[in-house]
Tab-separated table of C-alpha atoms in Angstrom:
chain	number	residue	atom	x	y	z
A	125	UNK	CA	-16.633	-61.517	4.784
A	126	UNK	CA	-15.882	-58.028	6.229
A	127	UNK	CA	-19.755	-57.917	6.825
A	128	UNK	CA	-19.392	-60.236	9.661
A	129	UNK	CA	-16.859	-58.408	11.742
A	130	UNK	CA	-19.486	-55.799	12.029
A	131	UNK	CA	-20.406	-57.377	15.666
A	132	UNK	CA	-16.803	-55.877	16.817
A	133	UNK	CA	-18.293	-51.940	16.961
A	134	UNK	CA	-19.471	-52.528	20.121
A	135	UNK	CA	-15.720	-52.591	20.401
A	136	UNK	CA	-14.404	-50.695	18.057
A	137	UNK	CA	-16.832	-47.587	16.498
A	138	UNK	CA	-14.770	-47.674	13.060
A	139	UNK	CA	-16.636	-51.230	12.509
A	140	UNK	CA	-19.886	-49.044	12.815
A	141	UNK	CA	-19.136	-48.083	9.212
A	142	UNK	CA	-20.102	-51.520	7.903
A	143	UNK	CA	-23.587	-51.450	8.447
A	144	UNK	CA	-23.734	-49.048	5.755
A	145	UNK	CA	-24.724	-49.882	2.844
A	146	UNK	CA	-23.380	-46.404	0.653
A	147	UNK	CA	-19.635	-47.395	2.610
A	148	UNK	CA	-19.265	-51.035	1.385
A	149	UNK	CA	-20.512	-49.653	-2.382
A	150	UNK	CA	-17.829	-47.334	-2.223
A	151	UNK	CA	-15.041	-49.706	-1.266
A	152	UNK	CA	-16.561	-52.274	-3.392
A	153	UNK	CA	-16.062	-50.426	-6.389
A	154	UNK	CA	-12.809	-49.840	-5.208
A	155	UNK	CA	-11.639	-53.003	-4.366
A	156	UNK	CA	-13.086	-54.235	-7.617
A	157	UNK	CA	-11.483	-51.987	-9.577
A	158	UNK	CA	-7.778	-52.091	-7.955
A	159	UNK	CA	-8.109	-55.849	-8.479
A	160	UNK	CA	-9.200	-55.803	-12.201
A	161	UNK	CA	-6.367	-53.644	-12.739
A	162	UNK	CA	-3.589	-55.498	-11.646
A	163	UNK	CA	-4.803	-59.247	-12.815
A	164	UNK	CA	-5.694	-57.042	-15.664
A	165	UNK	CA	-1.949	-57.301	-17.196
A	166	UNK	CA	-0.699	-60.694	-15.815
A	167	UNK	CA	-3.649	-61.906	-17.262
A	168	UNK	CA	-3.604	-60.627	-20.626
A	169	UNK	CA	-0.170	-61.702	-20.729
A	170	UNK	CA	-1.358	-65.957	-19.724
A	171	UNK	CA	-4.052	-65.536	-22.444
A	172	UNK	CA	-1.508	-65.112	-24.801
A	173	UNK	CA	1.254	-67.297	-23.830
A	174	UNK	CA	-1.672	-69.683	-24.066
A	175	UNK	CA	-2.427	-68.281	-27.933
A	176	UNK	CA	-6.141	-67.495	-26.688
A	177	UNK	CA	-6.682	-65.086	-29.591
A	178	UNK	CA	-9.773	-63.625	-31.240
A	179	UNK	CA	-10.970	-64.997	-35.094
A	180	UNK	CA	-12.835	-62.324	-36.392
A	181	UNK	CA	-15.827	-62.767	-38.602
A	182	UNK	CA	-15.256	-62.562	-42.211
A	183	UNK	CA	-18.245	-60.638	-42.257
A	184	UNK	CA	-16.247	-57.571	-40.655
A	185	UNK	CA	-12.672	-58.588	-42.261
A	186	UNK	CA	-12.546	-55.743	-43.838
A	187	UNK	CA	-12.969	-53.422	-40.920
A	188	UNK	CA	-12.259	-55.307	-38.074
A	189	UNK	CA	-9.299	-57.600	-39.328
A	190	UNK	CA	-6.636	-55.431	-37.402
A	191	UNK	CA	-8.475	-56.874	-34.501
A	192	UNK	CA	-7.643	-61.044	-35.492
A	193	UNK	CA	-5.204	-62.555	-32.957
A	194	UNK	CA	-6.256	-60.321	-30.241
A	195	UNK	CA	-6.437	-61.954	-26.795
A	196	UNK	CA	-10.145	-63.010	-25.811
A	197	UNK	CA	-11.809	-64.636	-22.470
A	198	UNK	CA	-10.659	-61.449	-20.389
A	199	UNK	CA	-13.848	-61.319	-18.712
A	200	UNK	CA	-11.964	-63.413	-16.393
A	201	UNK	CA	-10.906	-60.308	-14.894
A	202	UNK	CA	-13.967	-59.215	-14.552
A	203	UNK	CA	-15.299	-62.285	-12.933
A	204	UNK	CA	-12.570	-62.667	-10.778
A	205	UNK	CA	-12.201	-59.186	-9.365
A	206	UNK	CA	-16.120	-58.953	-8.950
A	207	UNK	CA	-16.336	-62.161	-7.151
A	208	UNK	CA	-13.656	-61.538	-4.976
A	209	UNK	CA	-14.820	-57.348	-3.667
A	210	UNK	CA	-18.373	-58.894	-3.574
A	211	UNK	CA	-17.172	-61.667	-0.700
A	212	UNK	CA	-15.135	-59.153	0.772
A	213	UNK	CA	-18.314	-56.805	1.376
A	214	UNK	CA	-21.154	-58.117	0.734
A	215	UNK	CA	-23.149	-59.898	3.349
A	216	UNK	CA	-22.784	-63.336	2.382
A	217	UNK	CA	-26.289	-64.655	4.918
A	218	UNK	CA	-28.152	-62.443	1.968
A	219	UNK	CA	-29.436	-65.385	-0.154
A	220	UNK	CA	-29.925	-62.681	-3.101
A	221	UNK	CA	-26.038	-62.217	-3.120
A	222	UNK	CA	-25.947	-66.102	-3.122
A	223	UNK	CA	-28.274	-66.105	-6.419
A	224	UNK	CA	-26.310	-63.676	-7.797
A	225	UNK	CA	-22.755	-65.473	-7.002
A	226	UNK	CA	-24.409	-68.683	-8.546
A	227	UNK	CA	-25.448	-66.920	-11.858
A	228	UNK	CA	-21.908	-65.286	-12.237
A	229	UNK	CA	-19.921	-68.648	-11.936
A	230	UNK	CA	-22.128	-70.544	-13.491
A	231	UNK	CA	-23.020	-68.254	-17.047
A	232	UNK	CA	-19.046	-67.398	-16.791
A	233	UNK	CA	-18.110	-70.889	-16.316
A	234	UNK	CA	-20.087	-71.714	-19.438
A	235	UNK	CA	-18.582	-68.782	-21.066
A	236	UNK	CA	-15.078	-70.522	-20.655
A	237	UNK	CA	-15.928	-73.359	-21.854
A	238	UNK	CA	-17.245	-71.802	-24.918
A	239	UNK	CA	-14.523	-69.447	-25.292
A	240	UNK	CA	-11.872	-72.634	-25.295
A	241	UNK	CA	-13.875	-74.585	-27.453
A	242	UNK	CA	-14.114	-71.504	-30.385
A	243	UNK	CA	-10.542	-71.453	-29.956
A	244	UNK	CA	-9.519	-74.917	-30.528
A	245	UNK	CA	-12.173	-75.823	-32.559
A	246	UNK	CA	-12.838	-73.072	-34.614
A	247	UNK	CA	-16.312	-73.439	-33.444
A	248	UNK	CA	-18.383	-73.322	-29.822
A	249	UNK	CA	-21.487	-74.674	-28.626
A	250	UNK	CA	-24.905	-74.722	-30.671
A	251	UNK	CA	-27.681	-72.161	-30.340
A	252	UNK	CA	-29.612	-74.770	-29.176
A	253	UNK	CA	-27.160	-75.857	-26.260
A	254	UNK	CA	-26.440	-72.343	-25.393
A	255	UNK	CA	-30.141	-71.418	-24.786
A	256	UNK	CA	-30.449	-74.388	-22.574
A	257	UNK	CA	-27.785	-73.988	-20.459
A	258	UNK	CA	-28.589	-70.522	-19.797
A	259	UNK	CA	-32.152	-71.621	-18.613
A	260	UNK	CA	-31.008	-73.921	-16.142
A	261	UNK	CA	-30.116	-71.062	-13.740
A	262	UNK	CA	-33.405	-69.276	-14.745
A	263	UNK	CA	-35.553	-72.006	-14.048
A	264	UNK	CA	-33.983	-72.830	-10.818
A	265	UNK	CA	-33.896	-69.549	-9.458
A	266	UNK	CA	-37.593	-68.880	-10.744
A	267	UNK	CA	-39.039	-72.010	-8.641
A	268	UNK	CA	-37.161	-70.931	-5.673
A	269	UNK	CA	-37.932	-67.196	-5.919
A	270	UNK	CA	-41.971	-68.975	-6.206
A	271	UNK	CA	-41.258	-71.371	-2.886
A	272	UNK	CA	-39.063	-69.016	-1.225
A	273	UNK	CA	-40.753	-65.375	-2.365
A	274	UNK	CA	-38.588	-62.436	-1.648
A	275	UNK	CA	-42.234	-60.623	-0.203
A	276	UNK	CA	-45.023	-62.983	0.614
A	277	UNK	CA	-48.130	-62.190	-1.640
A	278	UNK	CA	-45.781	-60.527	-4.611
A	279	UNK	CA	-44.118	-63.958	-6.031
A	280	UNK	CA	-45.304	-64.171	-9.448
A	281	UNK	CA	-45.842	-60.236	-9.594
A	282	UNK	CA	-43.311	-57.442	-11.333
A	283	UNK	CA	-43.675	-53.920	-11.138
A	284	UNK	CA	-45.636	-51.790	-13.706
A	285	UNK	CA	-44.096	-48.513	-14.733
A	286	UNK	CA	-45.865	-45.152	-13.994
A	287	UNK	CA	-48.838	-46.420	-11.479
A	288	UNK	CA	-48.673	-47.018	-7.934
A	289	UNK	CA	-49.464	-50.132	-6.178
A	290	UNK	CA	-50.705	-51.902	-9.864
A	291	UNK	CA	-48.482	-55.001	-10.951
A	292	UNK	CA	-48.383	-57.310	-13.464
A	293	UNK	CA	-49.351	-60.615	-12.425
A	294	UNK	CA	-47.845	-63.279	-14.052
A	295	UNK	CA	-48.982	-66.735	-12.571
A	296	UNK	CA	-47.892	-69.777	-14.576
A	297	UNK	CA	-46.222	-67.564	-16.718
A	298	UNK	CA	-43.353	-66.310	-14.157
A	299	UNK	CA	-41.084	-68.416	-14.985
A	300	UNK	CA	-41.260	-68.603	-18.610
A	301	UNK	CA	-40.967	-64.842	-17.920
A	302	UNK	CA	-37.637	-64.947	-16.251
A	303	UNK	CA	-36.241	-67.146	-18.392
A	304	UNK	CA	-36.747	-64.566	-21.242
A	305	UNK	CA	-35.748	-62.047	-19.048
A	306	UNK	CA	-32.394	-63.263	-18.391
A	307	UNK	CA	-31.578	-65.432	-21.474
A	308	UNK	CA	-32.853	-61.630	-23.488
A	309	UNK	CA	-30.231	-60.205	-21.465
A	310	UNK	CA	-27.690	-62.373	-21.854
A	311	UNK	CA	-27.609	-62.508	-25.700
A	312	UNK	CA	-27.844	-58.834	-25.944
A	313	UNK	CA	-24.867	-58.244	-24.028
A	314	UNK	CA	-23.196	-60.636	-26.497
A	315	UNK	CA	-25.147	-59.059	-29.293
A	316	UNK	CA	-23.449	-55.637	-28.663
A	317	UNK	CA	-19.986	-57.114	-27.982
A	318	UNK	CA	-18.628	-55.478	-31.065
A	319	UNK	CA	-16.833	-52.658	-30.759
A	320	UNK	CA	-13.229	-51.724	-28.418
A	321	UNK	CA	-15.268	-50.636	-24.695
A	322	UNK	CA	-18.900	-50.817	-26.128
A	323	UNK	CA	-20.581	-53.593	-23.859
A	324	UNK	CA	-18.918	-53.153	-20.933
A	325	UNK	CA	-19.345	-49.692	-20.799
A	326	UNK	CA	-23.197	-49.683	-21.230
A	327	UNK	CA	-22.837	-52.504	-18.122
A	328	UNK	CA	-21.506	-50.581	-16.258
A	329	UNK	CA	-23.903	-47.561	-16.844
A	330	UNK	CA	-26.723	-49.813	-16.340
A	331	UNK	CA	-25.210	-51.548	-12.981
A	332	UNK	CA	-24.561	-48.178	-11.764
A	333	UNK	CA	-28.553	-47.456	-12.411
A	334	UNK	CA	-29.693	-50.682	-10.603
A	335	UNK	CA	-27.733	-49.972	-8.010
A	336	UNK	CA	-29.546	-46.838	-7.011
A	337	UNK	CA	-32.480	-48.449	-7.653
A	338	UNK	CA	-31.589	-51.687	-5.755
A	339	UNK	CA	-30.870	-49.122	-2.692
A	340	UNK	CA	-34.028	-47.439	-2.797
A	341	UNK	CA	-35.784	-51.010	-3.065
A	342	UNK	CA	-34.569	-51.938	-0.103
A	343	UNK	CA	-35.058	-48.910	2.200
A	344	UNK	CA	-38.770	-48.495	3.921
A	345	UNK	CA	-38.825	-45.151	3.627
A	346	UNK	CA	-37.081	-44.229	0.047
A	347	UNK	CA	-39.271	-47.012	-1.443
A	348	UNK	CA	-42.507	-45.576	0.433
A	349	UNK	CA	-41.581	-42.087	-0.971
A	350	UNK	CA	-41.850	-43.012	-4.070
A	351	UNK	CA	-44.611	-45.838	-4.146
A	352	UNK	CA	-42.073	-48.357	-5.090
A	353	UNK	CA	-42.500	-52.105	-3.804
A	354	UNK	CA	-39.803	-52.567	-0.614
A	355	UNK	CA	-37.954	-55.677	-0.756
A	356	UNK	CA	-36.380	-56.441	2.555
A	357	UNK	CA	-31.795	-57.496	1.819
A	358	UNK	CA	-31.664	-55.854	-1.874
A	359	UNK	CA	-29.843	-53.071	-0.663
A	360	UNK	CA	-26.947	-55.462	-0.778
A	361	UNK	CA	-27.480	-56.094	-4.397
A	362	UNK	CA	-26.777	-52.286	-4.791
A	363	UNK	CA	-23.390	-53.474	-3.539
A	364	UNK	CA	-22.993	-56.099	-6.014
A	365	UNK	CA	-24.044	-53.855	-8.720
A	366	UNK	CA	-21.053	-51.127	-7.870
A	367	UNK	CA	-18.620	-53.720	-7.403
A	368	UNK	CA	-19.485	-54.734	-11.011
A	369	UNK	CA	-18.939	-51.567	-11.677
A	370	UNK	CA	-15.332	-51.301	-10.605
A	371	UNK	CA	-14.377	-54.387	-12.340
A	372	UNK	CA	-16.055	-52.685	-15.782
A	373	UNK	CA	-14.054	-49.575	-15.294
A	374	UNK	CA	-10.893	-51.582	-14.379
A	375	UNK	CA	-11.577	-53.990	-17.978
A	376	UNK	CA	-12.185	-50.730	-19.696
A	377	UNK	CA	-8.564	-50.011	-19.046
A	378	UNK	CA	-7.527	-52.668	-21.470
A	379	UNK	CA	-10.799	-52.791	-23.322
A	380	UNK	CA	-10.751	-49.236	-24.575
A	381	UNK	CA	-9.553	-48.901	-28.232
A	382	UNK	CA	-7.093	-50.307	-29.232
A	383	UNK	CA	-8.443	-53.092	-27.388
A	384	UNK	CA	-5.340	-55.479	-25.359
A	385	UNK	CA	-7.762	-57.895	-25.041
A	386	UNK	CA	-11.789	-58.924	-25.499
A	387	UNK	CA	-13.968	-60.528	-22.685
A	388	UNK	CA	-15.387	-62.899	-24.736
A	389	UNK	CA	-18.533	-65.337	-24.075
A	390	UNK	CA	-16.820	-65.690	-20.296
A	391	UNK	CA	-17.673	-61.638	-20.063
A	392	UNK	CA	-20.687	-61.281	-22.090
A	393	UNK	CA	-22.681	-64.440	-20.929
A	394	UNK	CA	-21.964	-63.729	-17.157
A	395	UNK	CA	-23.160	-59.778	-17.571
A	396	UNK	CA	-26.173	-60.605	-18.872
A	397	UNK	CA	-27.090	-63.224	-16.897
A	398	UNK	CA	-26.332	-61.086	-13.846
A	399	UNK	CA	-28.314	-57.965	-14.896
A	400	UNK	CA	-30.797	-59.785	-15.807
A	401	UNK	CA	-31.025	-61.635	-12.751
A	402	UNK	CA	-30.453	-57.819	-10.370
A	403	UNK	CA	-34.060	-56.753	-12.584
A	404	UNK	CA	-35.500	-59.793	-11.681
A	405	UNK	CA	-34.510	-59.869	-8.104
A	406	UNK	CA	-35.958	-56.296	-7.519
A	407	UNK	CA	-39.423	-57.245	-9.468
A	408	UNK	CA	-38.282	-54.152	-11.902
A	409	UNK	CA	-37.785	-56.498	-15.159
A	410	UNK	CA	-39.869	-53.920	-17.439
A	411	UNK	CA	-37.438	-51.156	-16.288
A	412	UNK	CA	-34.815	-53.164	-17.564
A	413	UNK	CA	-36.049	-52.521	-21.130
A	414	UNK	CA	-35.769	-48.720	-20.495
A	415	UNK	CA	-32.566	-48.625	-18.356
A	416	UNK	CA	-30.788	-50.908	-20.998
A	417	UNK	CA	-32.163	-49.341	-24.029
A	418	UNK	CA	-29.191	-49.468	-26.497
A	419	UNK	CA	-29.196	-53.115	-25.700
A	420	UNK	CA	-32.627	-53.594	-26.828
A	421	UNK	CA	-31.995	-51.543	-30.132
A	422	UNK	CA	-29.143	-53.530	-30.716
A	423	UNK	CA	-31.299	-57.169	-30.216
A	424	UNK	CA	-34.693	-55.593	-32.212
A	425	UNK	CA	-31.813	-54.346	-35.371
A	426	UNK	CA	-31.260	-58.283	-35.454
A	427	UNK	CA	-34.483	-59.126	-35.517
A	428	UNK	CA	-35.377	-56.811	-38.109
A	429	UNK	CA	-32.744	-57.014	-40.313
A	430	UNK	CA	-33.008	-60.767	-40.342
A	431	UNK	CA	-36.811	-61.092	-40.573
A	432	UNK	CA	-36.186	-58.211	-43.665
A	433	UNK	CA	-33.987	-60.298	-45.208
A	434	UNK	CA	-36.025	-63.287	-45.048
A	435	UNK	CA	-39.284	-62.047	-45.979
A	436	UNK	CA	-38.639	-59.115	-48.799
A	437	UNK	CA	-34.979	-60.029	-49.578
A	438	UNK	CA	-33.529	-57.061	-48.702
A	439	UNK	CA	-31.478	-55.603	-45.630
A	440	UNK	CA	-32.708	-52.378	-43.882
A	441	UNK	CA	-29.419	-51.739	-42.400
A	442	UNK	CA	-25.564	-52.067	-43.852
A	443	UNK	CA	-25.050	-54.758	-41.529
A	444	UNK	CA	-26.485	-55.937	-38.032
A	445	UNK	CA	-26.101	-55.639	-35.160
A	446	UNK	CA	-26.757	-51.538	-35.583
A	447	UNK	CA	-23.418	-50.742	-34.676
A	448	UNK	CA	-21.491	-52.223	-37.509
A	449	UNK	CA	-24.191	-49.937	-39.679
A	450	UNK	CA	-22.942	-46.342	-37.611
A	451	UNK	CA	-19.857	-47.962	-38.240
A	452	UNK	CA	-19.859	-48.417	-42.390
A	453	UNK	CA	-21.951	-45.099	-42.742
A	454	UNK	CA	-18.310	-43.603	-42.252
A	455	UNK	CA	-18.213	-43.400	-38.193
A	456	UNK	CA	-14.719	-44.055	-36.643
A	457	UNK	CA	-15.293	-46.808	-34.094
A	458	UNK	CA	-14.482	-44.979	-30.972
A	459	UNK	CA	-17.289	-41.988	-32.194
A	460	UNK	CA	-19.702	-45.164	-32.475
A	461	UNK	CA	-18.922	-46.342	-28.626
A	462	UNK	CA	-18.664	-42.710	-27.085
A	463	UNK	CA	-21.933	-42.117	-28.863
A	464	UNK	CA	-23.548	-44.822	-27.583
A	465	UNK	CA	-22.373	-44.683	-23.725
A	466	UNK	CA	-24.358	-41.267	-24.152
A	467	UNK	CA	-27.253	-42.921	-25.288
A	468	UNK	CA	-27.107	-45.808	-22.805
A	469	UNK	CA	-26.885	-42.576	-20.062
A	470	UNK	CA	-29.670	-41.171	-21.103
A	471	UNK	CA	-31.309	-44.321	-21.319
A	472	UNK	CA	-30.347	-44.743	-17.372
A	473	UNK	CA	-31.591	-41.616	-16.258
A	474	UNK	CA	-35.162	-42.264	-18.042
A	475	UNK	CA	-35.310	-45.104	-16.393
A	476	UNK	CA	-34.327	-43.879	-13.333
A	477	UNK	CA	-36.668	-40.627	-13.750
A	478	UNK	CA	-39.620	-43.334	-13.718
A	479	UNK	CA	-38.944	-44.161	-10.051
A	480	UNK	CA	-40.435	-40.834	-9.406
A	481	UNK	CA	-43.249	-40.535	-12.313
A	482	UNK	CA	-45.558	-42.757	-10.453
């Protein structure tokens, strides 16, 4: 909303500052994160005057039952405090930031609804159910991105690492794509949702990430320097990305161990639908993979351990997701997160690094 008093600098010069794009980041973030903060503690203190309390898994009872009765559905706060810096300064004409908006409320909405019903019930929706509701956005999006293409010529294309000018043409298959894309995302954010700090933490490194990389999209000459395809508006995703990122650093506060309270399937669902959606929007869905690398461990340690289990009978790891194994080999919990923000850095700044190996 801000955005659109940026007609007044012929007025007044300090207005002048809202054309750029590395200002409203900065006070996004800001705003974001002062927000999260304060709801932070009012809201903690609803969720459990309402007795919205995490069940733990009996599976991790025995080293996770301290956790049991802690309050849950706080991605609320992040929700709230992203949605709110992102209309502040974003520019809401942007129909990317409109995308992005609709993915947020609708995968968090979902996530509260979810959320209520494990609470009451014991129990939330199917995996069926889930996997359909999260399409619905995907598919959506996906026919307009087709109809309405963000660069005429590129619709069903997405970027290859390490070669200029080749892409990956996807035809009939781009929308099955970004359905996998963002439903991939989604349940690996839940996936890792483990640990005190460990998913929103790796968000946040990764926002950060596709935030530089959402800038550099959308300026003509960064994105010519490096051979990358420009798309015209996504430097405003780069806002959306660091005001994500002040929300994740103001959760953090009461996520970090000893955890006041979890985010939930409202967090979890909503994160990955919306980085999911940023690597989609930019045509850089492969860089995802690199750029959210522990999230991809922590999905293919799933995969194997089940697919172990069911074909040999026997586990490769302790217990899956990987985390829970770091965790049982004798790691203290917080050792397991710091370790793997380090990893998810490094992860970021390969991906990153690629921009440039062309």
């Amino acid at each position: 909303m801000l955005y659109f008093l940026y007609p007044l600098r012929e007025h007044f010069t300090i207005f002048n500052l809202l054309r750029y794009i590395t200002f409203r980041s900065a006070y996004a973030t800001i705003t974001s994160l002062a927000i999260s903060l304060i709801l932070g503690r009012r809201m903690i203190g609803w969720l459990k005057e309402k007795n919205i309390r995490e069940s733990i898994s009996k599976y991790i009872k025995d080293s996770h039952g301290h956790k049991e009765g802690t309050p849950t559905m706080g991605g609320i706060i992040i929700l709230s405090s992203l949605l709110i810096s992102v209309l502040l300064w974003c520019d809401l004409t942007n129909r990317l930031i409109l995308y992005l908006i609709s993915i947020t409320i609708w995968m968090g909405g979902f996530g509260v609804i979810d959320d209520w019903f494990k609470v009451k019930n014991g129990d939330g929706f199917r995996v069926w159910q889930k996997l359909v509701i999260q399409m619905i956005p995907a598919i959506i999006i996906g026919i307009l991105l087709i109809n309405h293409p963000l660069r005429v010529g590129y619709e069903t294309l997405t970027s290859f690492l390490f070669f200029k000018h080749i892409f990956l043409n996807l035809g009939y298959f781009y929308i099955p794509f970004i359905i996998l894309v963002i439903i991939g995302t989604t349940n690996a954010v839940n996936i890792t949702d483990g640990m005190d700090g460990m998913a929103i933490g790796l968000s946040g490194i990764i926002a950060t990430a596709f935030a530089v990389v959402a800038y550099v999209v959308g300026n003509i000459k960064f994105s010519g320097y490096l051979n990358i395809l420009f798309i015209d508006g996504t430097g405003e995703i780069a806002i959306f990305c660091t005001a994500f990122l002040g929300s994740a650093i103001g959760f953090l506060w009461y996520n970090s161990k000893p955890a006041e309270v979890f985010m939930g399937d409202t967090g979890s669902l909503a994160i990955g639908g919306i980085l999911g959606l940023v690597s989609v929007l930019l045509k850089q869905e492969i860089l995802l993979l690199i750029i959210g690398g522990v999230f991809v461990i922590e999905t293919l340690s799933v995969f194997l351990q089940v697919s172990s289990f069911r074909i040999r009978g026997k586990r490769i790891f302790k217990m899956a997701p990987i985390h829970h194994h770091f965790h049982l080999l004798g790691w203290d919990e917080s050792k397991v997160v710091i370790r793997f923000w380090i990893c998810g850095i490094l992860f970021a700044l390969l991906g990153l690094s690629t921009l440039k190996i062309r």
